[in-house]
Amino acid sequence: MNTTPKWIEPDTDEGANVLRLTGVWRLSNLAAISGALQSVAPGGENPYVLDGSGLQELDTAAGFILCRRLAPPGGGNLELTLRGFDPRHERLLALVRDRMDCPAAVSKPVHGGVLHRIGTATVALWKMLQSHVGFVGTVALELLTLMRRPRLFRFKETMAQFETICLDAIPIAGLVTFLIGVVIAYLLGIQALQYGANVFVVDGVGLAMCRELSPLLVAVVVAGRSGAAFTAQIGTMKVQQEIDAISTLGLSPVQVLVIPRLVAIIIALPLLVFVGYIAGILGGMLICAVQLDITPLTFLDRMHSVLPTSAPVVGLVKAPVFAAFIAIIACRMGMLVARDARSVGLNTTSTVVQSIVWVILLDAVFAIIFQHLDI
Amino acid sequence: MTVAAERPFTDSQEFVLEVDSVATRFGTAVIHDGVSFNVARGDVVALIGGSGSGKSVLLKEIIGLLQPSAGSIRLLGMDVWRGSLDEINALRRRFGMLFQDGALFSSLTVAENVAVPFREHTDLPVELILPLVGFKLSLVGLSPDVGGKMPAELSGGMRKRVALARALALEPEILFLDEPTSGLDPISARAFDQLVRVLSEGLGLTVFIVTHDLDTLLSIIDRVIVLADGKVIANDTVNKVMKLDNPWIRDYFQTRALAARKEGSDGT
C-alpha cells in the first residue's frame, strides 16, 4: 500500500483512551513520527493504553520521543498500559521508560561576554609570559649545570637533531635564498638600468643577502620546519606521558629534550645562513648575467672587492640569537601541550607564529644596535 | 555471578556475523591461519586469546578497517570486503564500535560527540537531536549535564560510557567492544558489564566483545570463542569451554582458582 502510515491513531475502547501505533517506528522516520505526535495530548488523569499490534518495528529513539510526549508535563510518573506488543518491543519500552527521566543535553560550554573574555585573555597572557620567563631561567640553569658536568651532554641526540635541522634543510634553505637572490637582483637591476649603474646591483645583492635577507628567511624556514617539529614531538610526548616518565626516572626533561635541540639549532642556523649567502649570491649572479650583462667573473670580482667583511659577519652574529629564540619558544610550547590532539595543533601553530614575530623583532633590534655601533 | 540464562530470542538461527577461513599475514608473520565462526542474532559473544593472538586485528577486519589476506567476512548478510564504498558505509550505520580508550573526538564536547552520527547520517532537526543525545547519555548511565564537558575532562570510565552512547546513537543491530573493561576499577568494570547486558536484552542487540577480563566472561557472556595459534580452538558456552582439555584454556580459567587458593592458605 502506498498510503502514508498514520503512526499513531487515538481511539476509545470501553472508555479508556487507546493509542494505536502503526508503522515502522525507527530513527529514520523520526521526523515524521515527531510531527504525528504533535496531535497527541500528554497523558494526565486518564492514562493511555498503547496498542502495539500494528507496530512493525520500534527502536529506542522512537520509543523515547513517544514516552516523552506522553509523560505528564511537569514530571510525574508515566502511566502506560501496553497491549498487543511484541515481547521485544515491550522490553525495549520498559528500558526506555526506566532511563528517560532526563533533561535535554547541554551542548556548548558556557561562554562569557566580550569584556569577560578580554579580561580572562589578558590575565592568561600575563601568566603565560611569567611562566615563559621561568622556563628560560630553567634552561639557563641547566646549561650552567652542563658546563659544570660536561658528561651530562647528550652528544648522539644532539647530532641526530643536527642532522634533521641542518642537513635536511639545506635544499629548502638554499632554494628559498636562491630565489630571493634572483628577485632582489632583478628589482635592483630594473632601477640600476635606468641610470646605467648596472654594476651596483652586485653591491646591493651582496649587502642585502648577507646582512638581512639570508638570516631572516632562513630563520623563518627553520622556524617553520624545526620549530614546528620540536613542538609537535615534545607535545605528543607530553600527551603520551613520556615527559612524566623521564622525570620519574630521575632525569631532567630539559637536559634530555631541550638542550640537545637548543645546541643543535644554534650550531645549525649559522651554517644554513651561510648556505643562504652562497645560494643568494648565485641567484643574483644568474640575473646579472642574464639581464644586466655582467658576466659571472665580473660579478665575483666586484663582489670580492666591494662586500665589507662586516656584512656576512653581521648575518652570522644574528643567526645564533634567532636560533636560541626559536628553540626556546618551540620547546616551551611543546611542554605546554594539554591532553588532546587539538592542543598539539594549536601549540604548533603558535610556535611558528611566535618564532617568526620574534625573529623579525630581533632583526629590527639588531638593525638599531648595528646602526649605533656604525657596523 | 552465574552465567546468563538461556536468551529468550536466540531461537532463530539467523547469523549476523559469519567469519569464514580468514587468514592474515603481515609479510612473513602469520597472524590468522583459517579463522571461522558464526555469531547468531541476539548473542553476547566474547573473543578471548593470549596477548598477540590477533584478536584486535580480527576485530579490525570484521568492521572493515583492515583487509584479511584470505577468507571472507559476512556482516549482517553483506560481504564486508566485496561491497562498494557506499554499501560499506551503509553497513557501518548498522553496527556500533567501542574502541579501547573510547576514541572520542577531543575537540568536541561530550554532547557534540554523541550527536555526530545524528548530524552526519540523519536529517533530524536540532530540537530532536539534543533530547535524543540526553537520552542516549542517560541510557548508558551518565547524567545529561556531562554533555558540556570536553573528553579530556572525563575519567576513563566516563569516556567509555560516552563512547558507548555514541556507538548506540543510530540504533545498531550489533555492538562491537574492544576490551571495554581495561583500565577500569573492578566496580566500574562490573557496572559496565551489567550495562551492556541490560542494553543487549532490552534492545535485542548482538554484542561481540574482545576481552581479557575473566569476570566479564563469567558474568554476562553467552558464548566464548577462543583464538590461539591463529585458529579458533573453542567456540561454545563458557561452562563448556572452561572444561576443555587445552593447556592455555585451563591456565586461563585457573587464574581465578589460583588466587583463591593462595588467599585460603594465607587467611587460615
mmCIF file with all atom_site columns, N, CA, C and O in Angstrom, chain B residues 60-66 75-76 78 80-81 84-97 117 121 167 170 172-174 176:
data_model
loop_
_atom_site.group_PDB
_atom_site.id
_atom_site.type_symbol
_atom_site.label_atom_id
_atom_site.label_alt_id
_atom_site.label_comp_id
_atom_site.label_asym_id
_atom_site.label_entity_id
_atom_site.label_seq_id
_atom_site.pdbx_PDB_ins_code
_atom_site.Cartn_x
_atom_site.Cartn_y
_atom_site.Cartn_z
_atom_site.occupancy
_atom_site.B_iso_or_equiv
_atom_site.pdbx_formal_charge
_atom_site.auth_seq_id
_atom_site.auth_comp_id
_atom_site.auth_asym_id
_atom_site.auth_atom_id
_atom_site.pdbx_PDB_model_num
ATOM 1   N N  . LYS B 1 60  ? 39.342 -5.575 13.745 1.00 0.00 ? 60  LYS B N  1
ATOM 2   C CA . LYS B 1 60  ? 39.501 -4.556 12.698 1.00 0.00 ? 60  LYS B CA 1
ATOM 3   C C  . LYS B 1 60  ? 39.071 -5.095 11.340 1.00 0.00 ? 60  LYS B C  1
ATOM 4   O O  . LYS B 1 60  ? 38.501 -4.378 10.523 1.00 0.00 ? 60  LYS B O  1
ATOM 5   N N  . GLU B 1 61  ? 39.360 -6.378 11.091 1.00 0.00 ? 61  GLU B N  1
ATOM 6   C CA . GLU B 1 61  ? 38.971 -6.955 9.803  1.00 0.00 ? 61  GLU B CA 1
ATOM 7   C C  . GLU B 1 61  ? 37.457 -7.063 9.708  1.00 0.00 ? 61  GLU B C  1
ATOM 8   O O  . GLU B 1 61  ? 36.873 -6.836 8.649  1.00 0.00 ? 61  GLU B O  1
ATOM 9   N N  . ILE B 1 62  ? 36.811 -7.397 10.837 1.00 0.00 ? 62  ILE B N  1
ATOM 10  C CA . ILE B 1 62  ? 35.361 -7.555 10.808 1.00 0.00 ? 62  ILE B CA 1
ATOM 11  C C  . ILE B 1 62  ? 34.668 -6.232 10.531 1.00 0.00 ? 62  ILE B C  1
ATOM 12  O O  . ILE B 1 62  ? 33.682 -6.173 9.800  1.00 0.00 ? 62  ILE B O  1
ATOM 13  N N  . ILE B 1 63  ? 35.191 -5.153 11.117 1.00 0.00 ? 63  ILE B N  1
ATOM 14  C CA . ILE B 1 63  ? 34.499 -3.884 10.912 1.00 0.00 ? 63  ILE B CA 1
ATOM 15  C C  . ILE B 1 63  ? 34.986 -3.128 9.696  1.00 0.00 ? 63  ILE B C  1
ATOM 16  O O  . ILE B 1 63  ? 34.578 -1.996 9.452  1.00 0.00 ? 63  ILE B O  1
ATOM 17  N N  . GLY B 1 64  ? 35.871 -3.743 8.921  1.00 0.00 ? 64  GLY B N  1
ATOM 18  C CA . GLY B 1 64  ? 36.228 -3.143 7.647  1.00 0.00 ? 64  GLY B CA 1
ATOM 19  C C  . GLY B 1 64  ? 37.383 -2.176 7.675  1.00 0.00 ? 64  GLY B C  1
ATOM 20  O O  . GLY B 1 64  ? 37.510 -1.350 6.770  1.00 0.00 ? 64  GLY B O  1
ATOM 21  N N  . LEU B 1 65  ? 38.252 -2.246 8.688  1.00 0.00 ? 65  LEU B N  1
ATOM 22  C CA . LEU B 1 65  ? 39.397 -1.328 8.751  1.00 0.00 ? 65  LEU B CA 1
ATOM 23  C C  . LEU B 1 65  ? 40.675 -1.947 8.212  1.00 0.00 ? 65  LEU B C  1
ATOM 24  O O  . LEU B 1 65  ? 41.617 -1.244 7.898  1.00 0.00 ? 65  LEU B O  1
ATOM 25  N N  . LEU B 1 66  ? 40.725 -3.272 8.162  1.00 0.00 ? 66  LEU B N  1
ATOM 26  C CA . LEU B 1 66  ? 41.954 -3.948 7.752  1.00 0.00 ? 66  LEU B CA 1
ATOM 27  C C  . LEU B 1 66  ? 41.541 -5.153 6.922  1.00 0.00 ? 66  LEU B C  1
ATOM 28  O O  . LEU B 1 66  ? 40.692 -5.919 7.336  1.00 0.00 ? 66  LEU B O  1
ATOM 29  N N  . LEU B 1 75  ? 28.928 -9.635 7.360  1.00 0.00 ? 75  LEU B N  1
ATOM 30  C CA . LEU B 1 75  ? 28.354 -8.922 8.497  1.00 0.00 ? 75  LEU B CA 1
ATOM 31  C C  . LEU B 1 75  ? 26.957 -8.486 8.100  1.00 0.00 ? 75  LEU B C  1
ATOM 32  O O  . LEU B 1 75  ? 26.785 -7.793 7.105  1.00 0.00 ? 75  LEU B O  1
ATOM 33  N N  . LEU B 1 76  ? 25.937 -8.940 8.876  1.00 0.00 ? 76  LEU B N  1
ATOM 34  C CA . LEU B 1 76  ? 24.547 -8.620 8.578  1.00 0.00 ? 76  LEU B CA 1
ATOM 35  C C  . LEU B 1 76  ? 24.205 -8.969 7.126  1.00 0.00 ? 76  LEU B C  1
ATOM 36  O O  . LEU B 1 76  ? 23.528 -8.222 6.429  1.00 0.00 ? 76  LEU B O  1
ATOM 37  N N  . MET B 1 78  ? 26.095 -9.076 4.547  1.00 0.00 ? 78  MET B N  1
ATOM 38  C CA . MET B 1 78  ? 26.846 -8.469 3.456  1.00 0.00 ? 78  MET B CA 1
ATOM 39  C C  . MET B 1 78  ? 28.335 -8.787 3.584  1.00 0.00 ? 78  MET B C  1
ATOM 40  O O  . MET B 1 78  ? 28.883 -8.734 4.685  1.00 0.00 ? 78  MET B O  1
ATOM 41  N N  . VAL B 1 80  ? 31.856 -7.975 3.793  1.00 0.00 ? 80  VAL B N  1
ATOM 42  C CA . VAL B 1 80  ? 32.457 -6.696 4.173  1.00 0.00 ? 80  VAL B CA 1
ATOM 43  C C  . VAL B 1 80  ? 33.484 -6.217 3.157  1.00 0.00 ? 80  VAL B C  1
ATOM 44  O O  . VAL B 1 80  ? 33.645 -5.029 2.916  1.00 0.00 ? 80  VAL B O  1
ATOM 45  N N  . TRP B 1 81  ? 34.190 -7.157 2.537  1.00 0.00 ? 81  TRP B N  1
ATOM 46  C CA . TRP B 1 81  ? 35.292 -6.756 1.670  1.00 0.00 ? 81  TRP B CA 1
ATOM 47  C C  . TRP B 1 81  ? 34.964 -6.833 0.197  1.00 0.00 ? 81  TRP B C  1
ATOM 48  O O  . TRP B 1 81  ? 35.841 -6.721 -0.639 1.00 0.00 ? 81  TRP B O  1
ATOM 49  N N  . SER B 1 84  ? 30.692 -2.079 -2.463 1.00 0.00 ? 84  SER B N  1
ATOM 50  C CA . SER B 1 84  ? 31.181 -0.758 -2.865 1.00 0.00 ? 84  SER B CA 1
ATOM 51  C C  . SER B 1 84  ? 31.297 0.105  -1.609 1.00 0.00 ? 84  SER B C  1
ATOM 52  O O  . SER B 1 84  ? 30.774 -0.246 -0.558 1.00 0.00 ? 84  SER B O  1
ATOM 53  N N  . LEU B 1 85  ? 31.959 1.243  -1.753 1.00 0.00 ? 85  LEU B N  1
ATOM 54  C CA . LEU B 1 85  ? 32.150 2.116  -0.590 1.00 0.00 ? 85  LEU B CA 1
ATOM 55  C C  . LEU B 1 85  ? 30.814 2.553  -0.003 1.00 0.00 ? 85  LEU B C  1
ATOM 56  O O  . LEU B 1 85  ? 30.640 2.594  1.213  1.00 0.00 ? 85  LEU B O  1
ATOM 57  N N  . ASP B 1 86  ? 29.830 2.847  -0.872 1.00 0.00 ? 86  ASP B N  1
ATOM 58  C CA . ASP B 1 86  ? 28.506 3.255  -0.378 1.00 0.00 ? 86  ASP B CA 1
ATOM 59  C C  . ASP B 1 86  ? 27.860 2.147  0.423  1.00 0.00 ? 86  ASP B C  1
ATOM 60  O O  . ASP B 1 86  ? 27.256 2.384  1.464  1.00 0.00 ? 86  ASP B O  1
ATOM 61  N N  . GLU B 1 87  ? 27.981 0.893  -0.095 1.00 0.00 ? 87  GLU B N  1
ATOM 62  C CA . GLU B 1 87  ? 27.367 -0.232 0.618  1.00 0.00 ? 87  GLU B CA 1
ATOM 63  C C  . GLU B 1 87  ? 28.023 -0.413 1.981  1.00 0.00 ? 87  GLU B C  1
ATOM 64  O O  . GLU B 1 87  ? 27.356 -0.659 2.982  1.00 0.00 ? 87  GLU B O  1
ATOM 65  N N  . ILE B 1 88  ? 29.354 -0.290 1.998  1.00 0.00 ? 88  ILE B N  1
ATOM 66  C CA . ILE B 1 88  ? 30.058 -0.474 3.269  1.00 0.00 ? 88  ILE B CA 1
ATOM 67  C C  . ILE B 1 88  ? 29.693 0.631  4.250  1.00 0.00 ? 88  ILE B C  1
ATOM 68  O O  . ILE B 1 88  ? 29.484 0.372  5.438  1.00 0.00 ? 88  ILE B O  1
ATOM 69  N N  . ASN B 1 89  ? 29.583 1.866  3.780  1.00 0.00 ? 89  ASN B N  1
ATOM 70  C CA . ASN B 1 89  ? 29.193 2.946  4.690  1.00 0.00 ? 89  ASN B CA 1
ATOM 71  C C  . ASN B 1 89  ? 27.777 2.770  5.188  1.00 0.00 ? 89  ASN B C  1
ATOM 72  O O  . ASN B 1 89  ? 27.479 3.094  6.334  1.00 0.00 ? 89  ASN B O  1
ATOM 73  N N  . ALA B 1 90  ? 26.893 2.257  4.331  1.00 0.00 ? 90  ALA B N  1
ATOM 74  C CA . ALA B 1 90  ? 25.524 1.967  4.794  1.00 0.00 ? 90  ALA B CA 1
ATOM 75  C C  . ALA B 1 90  ? 25.562 0.876  5.863  1.00 0.00 ? 90  ALA B C  1
ATOM 76  O O  . ALA B 1 90  ? 24.843 0.936  6.856  1.00 0.00 ? 90  ALA B O  1
ATOM 77  N N  . LEU B 1 91  ? 26.431 -0.124 5.651  1.00 0.00 ? 91  LEU B N  1
ATOM 78  C CA . LEU B 1 91  ? 26.570 -1.191 6.642  1.00 0.00 ? 91  LEU B CA 1
ATOM 79  C C  . LEU B 1 91  ? 27.091 -0.643 7.962  1.00 0.00 ? 91  LEU B C  1
ATOM 80  O O  . LEU B 1 91  ? 26.654 -1.047 9.040  1.00 0.00 ? 91  LEU B O  1
ATOM 81  N N  . ARG B 1 92  ? 28.023 0.330  7.870  1.00 0.00 ? 92  ARG B N  1
ATOM 82  C CA . ARG B 1 92  ? 28.614 0.884  9.098  1.00 0.00 ? 92  ARG B CA 1
ATOM 83  C C  . ARG B 1 92  ? 27.591 1.573  9.967  1.00 0.00 ? 92  ARG B C  1
ATOM 84  O O  . ARG B 1 92  ? 27.820 1.778  11.154 1.00 0.00 ? 92  ARG B O  1
ATOM 85  N N  . ARG B 1 93  ? 26.455 1.975  9.386  1.00 0.00 ? 93  ARG B N  1
ATOM 86  C CA . ARG B 1 93  ? 25.422 2.597  10.209 1.00 0.00 ? 93  ARG B CA 1
ATOM 87  C C  . ARG B 1 93  ? 24.595 1.571  10.960 1.00 0.00 ? 93  ARG B C  1
ATOM 88  O O  . ARG B 1 93  ? 23.772 1.929  11.785 1.00 0.00 ? 93  ARG B O  1
ATOM 89  N N  . ARG B 1 94  ? 24.814 0.280  10.628 1.00 0.00 ? 94  ARG B N  1
ATOM 90  C CA . ARG B 1 94  ? 24.004 -0.730 11.293 1.00 0.00 ? 94  ARG B CA 1
ATOM 91  C C  . ARG B 1 94  ? 24.737 -1.401 12.440 1.00 0.00 ? 94  ARG B C  1
ATOM 92  O O  . ARG B 1 94  ? 24.204 -2.269 13.111 1.00 0.00 ? 94  ARG B O  1
ATOM 93  N N  . PHE B 1 95  ? 26.014 -1.040 12.640 1.00 0.00 ? 95  PHE B N  1
ATOM 94  C CA . PHE B 1 95  ? 26.688 -1.570 13.820 1.00 0.00 ? 95  PHE B CA 1
ATOM 95  C C  . PHE B 1 95  ? 27.398 -0.432 14.535 1.00 0.00 ? 95  PHE B C  1
ATOM 96  O O  . PHE B 1 95  ? 27.651 0.610  13.960 1.00 0.00 ? 95  PHE B O  1
ATOM 97  N N  . GLY B 1 96  ? 27.678 -0.654 15.811 1.00 0.00 ? 96  GLY B N  1
ATOM 98  C CA . GLY B 1 96  ? 28.388 0.351  16.597 1.00 0.00 ? 96  GLY B CA 1
ATOM 99  C C  . GLY B 1 96  ? 29.694 -0.232 17.097 1.00 0.00 ? 96  GLY B C  1
ATOM 100 O O  . GLY B 1 96  ? 29.780 -1.419 17.366 1.00 0.00 ? 96  GLY B O  1
ATOM 101 N N  . MET B 1 97  ? 30.736 0.610  17.211 1.00 0.00 ? 97  MET B N  1
ATOM 102 C CA . MET B 1 97  ? 32.044 0.119  17.639 1.00 0.00 ? 97  MET B CA 1
ATOM 103 C C  . MET B 1 97  ? 32.526 0.953  18.803 1.00 0.00 ? 97  MET B C  1
ATOM 104 O O  . MET B 1 97  ? 32.494 2.185  18.742 1.00 0.00 ? 97  MET B O  1
ATOM 105 N N  . PRO B 1 117 ? 26.875 11.090 14.917 1.00 0.00 ? 117 PRO B N  1
ATOM 106 C CA . PRO B 1 117 ? 26.153 10.206 13.990 1.00 0.00 ? 117 PRO B CA 1
ATOM 107 C C  . PRO B 1 117 ? 24.811 10.803 13.566 1.00 0.00 ? 117 PRO B C  1
ATOM 108 O O  . PRO B 1 117 ? 24.417 10.676 12.411 1.00 0.00 ? 117 PRO B O  1
ATOM 109 N N  . HIS B 1 121 ? 24.404 11.501 9.647  1.00 0.00 ? 121 HIS B N  1
ATOM 110 C CA . HIS B 1 121 ? 23.666 10.484 8.907  1.00 0.00 ? 121 HIS B CA 1
ATOM 111 C C  . HIS B 1 121 ? 22.159 10.649 8.934  1.00 0.00 ? 121 HIS B C  1
ATOM 112 O O  . HIS B 1 121 ? 21.453 9.831  8.367  1.00 0.00 ? 121 HIS B O  1
ATOM 113 N N  . ALA B 1 167 ? 28.245 4.994  20.116 1.00 0.00 ? 167 ALA B N  1
ATOM 114 C CA . ALA B 1 167 ? 28.121 3.773  19.306 1.00 0.00 ? 167 ALA B CA 1
ATOM 115 C C  . ALA B 1 167 ? 26.661 3.354  19.165 1.00 0.00 ? 167 ALA B C  1
ATOM 116 O O  . ALA B 1 167 ? 26.277 2.744  18.171 1.00 0.00 ? 167 ALA B O  1
ATOM 117 N N  . LEU B 1 170 ? 22.816 5.353  16.421 1.00 0.00 ? 170 LEU B N  1
ATOM 118 C CA . LEU B 1 170 ? 21.971 5.062  15.262 1.00 0.00 ? 170 LEU B CA 1
ATOM 119 C C  . LEU B 1 170 ? 21.221 3.748  15.403 1.00 0.00 ? 170 LEU B C  1
ATOM 120 O O  . LEU B 1 170 ? 20.845 3.142  14.408 1.00 0.00 ? 170 LEU B O  1
ATOM 121 N N  . PRO B 1 172 ? 22.047 0.561  16.477 1.00 0.00 ? 172 PRO B N  1
ATOM 122 C CA . PRO B 1 172 ? 22.707 -0.509 15.725 1.00 0.00 ? 172 PRO B CA 1
ATOM 123 C C  . PRO B 1 172 ? 22.128 -1.879 16.052 1.00 0.00 ? 172 PRO B C  1
ATOM 124 O O  . PRO B 1 172 ? 21.460 -2.061 17.069 1.00 0.00 ? 172 PRO B O  1
ATOM 125 N N  . GLU B 1 173 ? 22.384 -2.820 15.166 1.00 0.00 ? 173 GLU B N  1
ATOM 126 C CA . GLU B 1 173 ? 21.959 -4.197 15.409 1.00 0.00 ? 173 GLU B CA 1
ATOM 127 C C  . GLU B 1 173 ? 23.042 -4.991 16.102 1.00 0.00 ? 173 GLU B C  1
ATOM 128 O O  . GLU B 1 173 ? 22.770 -5.982 16.769 1.00 0.00 ? 173 GLU B O  1
ATOM 129 N N  . ILE B 1 174 ? 24.296 -4.615 15.861 1.00 0.00 ? 174 ILE B N  1
ATOM 130 C CA . ILE B 1 174 ? 25.401 -5.287 16.551 1.00 0.00 ? 174 ILE B CA 1
ATOM 131 C C  . ILE B 1 174 ? 26.259 -4.227 17.211 1.00 0.00 ? 174 ILE B C  1
ATOM 132 O O  . ILE B 1 174 ? 26.450 -3.145 16.680 1.00 0.00 ? 174 ILE B O  1
ATOM 133 N N  . PHE B 1 176 ? 30.163 -3.811 18.743 1.00 0.00 ? 176 PHE B N  1
ATOM 134 C CA . PHE B 1 176 ? 31.492 -4.400 18.913 1.00 0.00 ? 176 PHE B CA 1
ATOM 135 C C  . PHE B 1 176 ? 32.208 -3.648 20.018 1.00 0.00 ? 176 PHE B C  1
ATOM 136 O O  . PHE B 1 176 ? 32.217 -2.422 20.026 1.00 0.00 ? 176 PHE B O  1
#
